[in-house]
């Protein structure tokens, strides 16, 4: 026994969830049984014959009739010595009692639910004692009415037909005196220790409950216009209820109905009327309150399961609701526009009639087109999780509801829009972003949908023009009512376009850009305290923004970035304290997500790939970085024969290698500028991942130079401080084509290798070889093969293969570098963004052309 008890204690949480889930199964089963007794056609006919105001009144009376049952649970909590919030008792009690009405099983379900909701802070025995008192008194009100009915049947002026039920009425009527007497004179702890006030509350709750049942049933008949005698209906109703309870059938389903149909027919009420009467009674007393209880069930059950599994179930439901909401908004908007574009198709094609949620012919072209396009844009705002989309979406759904009423309302339409409204409200927490940034991906999708609908409308109008002669028979669903209406719609599309742009601008809000201008003091603090990497020095070019991570005490990490459309292009690995890289990445991703941006990480190491992969990022190999192991570098050997010859020839010609240190004079800067301009030969400087000629930038570090015999500078390369002795590198490599000898860059590199090796550096970073060994294998990722095709298009302007071969002369180690992007991004647009930003000119006026101009304008930057 102890083992069994211990097992139940150990598995109590799981058993509670199983119990609650079983309740849902039982309720669903009983709901299907009730559905079998309901004829949709009969229900529709009944609704059409009864005025809507009376139906509404029946519903109100049915809901009010449920309220007395809440008294049981207020009294139960008093017996248990608890004081939970009144709203909690109201919600849970409504749930318990409405479910018990549908599928009571002798009170088993109500006892189980009450134990779950109210018995967690008490011992099992005390809960059972309290529940026994409640369950015993729930039928006391019915018993009182059974006694009253017995006297009406025996001594009142009722029809002889009712006297056959006297045995059931007296049996039911004896229940209350027996129970009441035991509660007063009994000594058992399960019934006899009730306080007088508690006893009266329970009897009063039960009496009012059964009064509510009677009032709901009788007023339903009266509002239907049934001519009835209340003194005859009450005994019949009570007798049928007693028999139904005795049958143990949940909700007295079947036995009660049969008795009432036969009995009321004997009381001269038409059988069809009785069926409709019972149907409406069950609808307004059982089903509608049950539907409310079902919502509360899922709320409370969801709360239990959600708490047990750390909030994951609720998040999944909200995510699903959000997805369905966005889909339904797009779907409804498209259907509205199509119904205005090809109205005859929605009349002649049955599948379109059923597919259209509004299910009506367009009464006015303009509202349909306006609401349709606005719903699509609202769907985009919802899909983008923009908080500002919440209120406009609610308003648009409500306006669509009003339009549906004017267009010819149907219950299916009302249900669909009510469901959509619920989705909007339920998924509100999913809308957390502070602005809409219209990405190229979204522009493509919405452009195809909205543009396709507009083009279809124009084509349909031209196709219907009387001046156009067709060789073939025109499909009937392409017919349009008349040319004048079509012209009105065309004008409407033009007006709607302006309104749609207004909604888009509202959703965008005030543009906020993640990151800010470079603060050199903060950058220097991070680099001198925690070190950097070969790309860190690029930040001082000021052609990118910087994002700083602060650990709560000081700045420890920074990122370099540029914003293009909705993409934040992060250049290289983060710089600073490596232990904070993961936290810094999480902070950057969080802020970018808040403002609707998708970071793209460019030229990153495997270490960062592993960190970002944990955040759900996809990656492709973008190329390889060449490194020279300086301690092993030598000019000896057959492989370096050509380099030795170059060095010796350059030295014989009088050229010298030197390192000059800042600050540099204006004359020196002029010589460097002359070399740079000669090397560019009119080409525009590029930035982002590359350095460009900038005097403040060059003044920050030593420069390696090559001089001719006359001491004139003919080539240079500026050092890139990495703030570590592990890796050394350079940035700009420029030479004067007319004055510098061939092989001058080899001369420069070899001297740099020797110089930095002597200073204790381990590696020299030769930089990237884009697309080196990327997408060349048939087994490569499809994204990598696609990236290769996109970038290979640029080979006409830049020799990727030649760069790889040149660096391979010296490289002793190749390290892969990657591009990482969100799964919400399309790889084609990621590549385009990198191409545009990485190849944008940095000197003079930057004129935006082509796709860049289009995307920047669309995103509002």
Short mmCIF file of C-alpha atoms in Angstrom, two decimals, residues 132-144 146-147 168-182 191 206 242 245:
data_model
loop_
_atom_site.label_atom_id
_atom_site.label_comp_id
_atom_site.label_asym_id
_atom_site.label_seq_id
_atom_site.Cartn_x
_atom_site.Cartn_y
_atom_site.Cartn_z
CA UNK A 132 -18.51 15.61 -0.48
CA UNK A 133 -20.48 18.42 1.13
CA UNK A 134 -20.69 20.34 -2.13
CA UNK A 135 -21.70 17.38 -4.28
CA UNK A 136 -24.40 16.24 -1.85
CA UNK A 137 -26.10 19.64 -1.82
CA UNK A 138 -26.04 20.28 -5.59
CA UNK A 139 -29.30 18.33 -6.03
CA UNK A 140 -31.10 19.91 -3.08
CA UNK A 141 -32.66 22.60 -5.24
CA UNK A 142 -33.95 20.03 -7.71
CA UNK A 143 -35.39 18.06 -4.77
CA UNK A 144 -37.26 21.12 -3.50
CA UNK A 146 -39.63 17.94 -7.09
CA UNK A 147 -41.65 18.30 -3.85
CA UNK A 168 -40.35 10.01 -9.65
CA UNK A 169 -41.32 13.33 -8.15
CA UNK A 170 -41.75 11.97 -4.62
CA UNK A 171 -38.50 10.01 -4.93
CA UNK A 172 -36.67 13.14 -5.97
CA UNK A 173 -38.48 15.24 -3.37
CA UNK A 174 -37.38 13.05 -0.45
CA UNK A 175 -33.71 13.66 -1.24
CA UNK A 176 -33.54 17.15 0.25
CA UNK A 177 -35.16 16.45 3.64
CA UNK A 178 -32.90 13.43 4.16
CA UNK A 179 -29.70 15.27 3.24
CA UNK A 180 -30.67 18.40 5.18
CA UNK A 181 -31.49 16.34 8.26
CA UNK A 182 -28.21 14.44 8.11
CA UNK A 191 -21.47 15.98 6.15
CA UNK A 206 -28.72 24.87 -5.50
CA UNK A 242 -34.91 13.34 -12.24
CA UNK A 245 -30.10 11.98 -13.63
#
